Amino acid sequence: MMTKTIRLLGISGSIRKNAFNTIILETIAENLPQNVELQIFPLNDVPLYNQDEDTATPPQAVQDLRQAVADADGMIISSPEYIYGMSGVLKNALDWISRPHGKSHMIGKPVFTMTASPAATGGVRAQAQLNEAMMAIGARQVLRPQTVLATVHEKITDGRLSDESSLSFIKAGVADLLKSIED
């Protein structure tokens, strides 16, 4: 019996080299079932949202991002928290992929959101803002307890998330995402 490959798209809200949120996505990619793959889309080249450029032929990086969303069966979005909210880089990407209004490829797309921060709160405010944006876009959020990783800098070893408790909790979230895709 052949099993269909499930394609997930990972988006990190940080473009920093060795960003904690990117490391978490890379760790997830290494811990997926055999029939699941995770493409991590870097946001480095996505320009600032400009409605004048949001035409039938937007900038190439935006076309690539929108196509990656369209091709994905589900998404995992991980953001740091900057001044009580999601990163500007992520908000900008969501502005681009939430359009065209009413026709975004994110409408109905299963999405698992998480945040990670060196702070003791783990980015809980960014998580709330990110979830509110998902609701506005019309994405189908995975319903589960918030996934926030506090003191994330203490949970990374050799460029991977090494805290077993955090990794187990994230794996459970990914399992819920996969179940949501199958439903």
Coordinates of N, CA and C in Angstrom, one line a residue, residues 27 31 112 144 147 149 161-175:
T27 N 14.6 21.0 13.8 CA 14.5 19.9 14.7 C 13.2 19.1 14.4
N31 N 12.4 15.0 12.9 CA 11.6 14.1 13.8 C 10.2 13.8 13.2
F112 N -0.4 25.0 12.5 CA 0.1 24.8 13.9 C 1.0 26.0 14.2
R144 N -5.3 23.3 20.4 CA -4.6 22.6 21.4 C -4.0 23.7 22.3
T147 N 1.5 26.5 22.3 CA 2.8 26.0 22.3 C 3.8 27.2 22.4
L149 N 7.6 28.2 24.0 CA 8.9 27.7 24.6 C 9.6 28.8 25.3
L161 N 17.0 21.7 19.0 CA 16.2 21.7 20.3 C 16.5 20.4 21.0
S162 N 17.0 20.5 22.2 CA 17.5 19.3 22.9 C 16.6 19.0 24.1
D163 N 15.8 19.9 24.5 CA 14.9 19.7 25.7 C 13.8 18.7 25.3
E164 N 13.9 17.5 25.9 CA 13.0 16.4 25.6 C 11.5 16.8 25.9
S165 N 11.3 17.4 27.0 CA 9.9 17.8 27.3 C 9.3 18.7 26.3
S166 N 10.1 19.7 25.9 CA 9.6 20.7 24.9 C 9.4 20.0 23.5
L167 N 10.4 19.1 23.2 CA 10.3 18.4 21.9 C 9.1 17.5 21.9
S168 N 8.8 16.8 23.0 CA 7.6 15.9 23.0 C 6.3 16.7 22.9
F169 N 6.3 17.9 23.5 CA 5.1 18.7 23.4 C 4.9 19.2 22.0
I170 N 6.0 19.6 21.3 CA 5.9 20.1 19.9 C 5.5 18.9 19.0
K171 N 6.0 17.7 19.3 CA 5.7 16.5 18.5 C 4.2 16.3 18.6
A172 N 3.6 16.4 19.8 CA 2.2 16.2 20.0 C 1.4 17.3 19.1
G173 N 1.9 18.5 19.1 CA 1.3 19.5 18.2 C 1.3 19.2 16.8
V174 N 2.5 18.7 16.3 CA 2.6 18.3 14.9 C 1.7 17.1 14.6
A175 N 1.6 16.1 15.6 CA 0.7 15.0 15.4 C -0.8 15.5 15.3

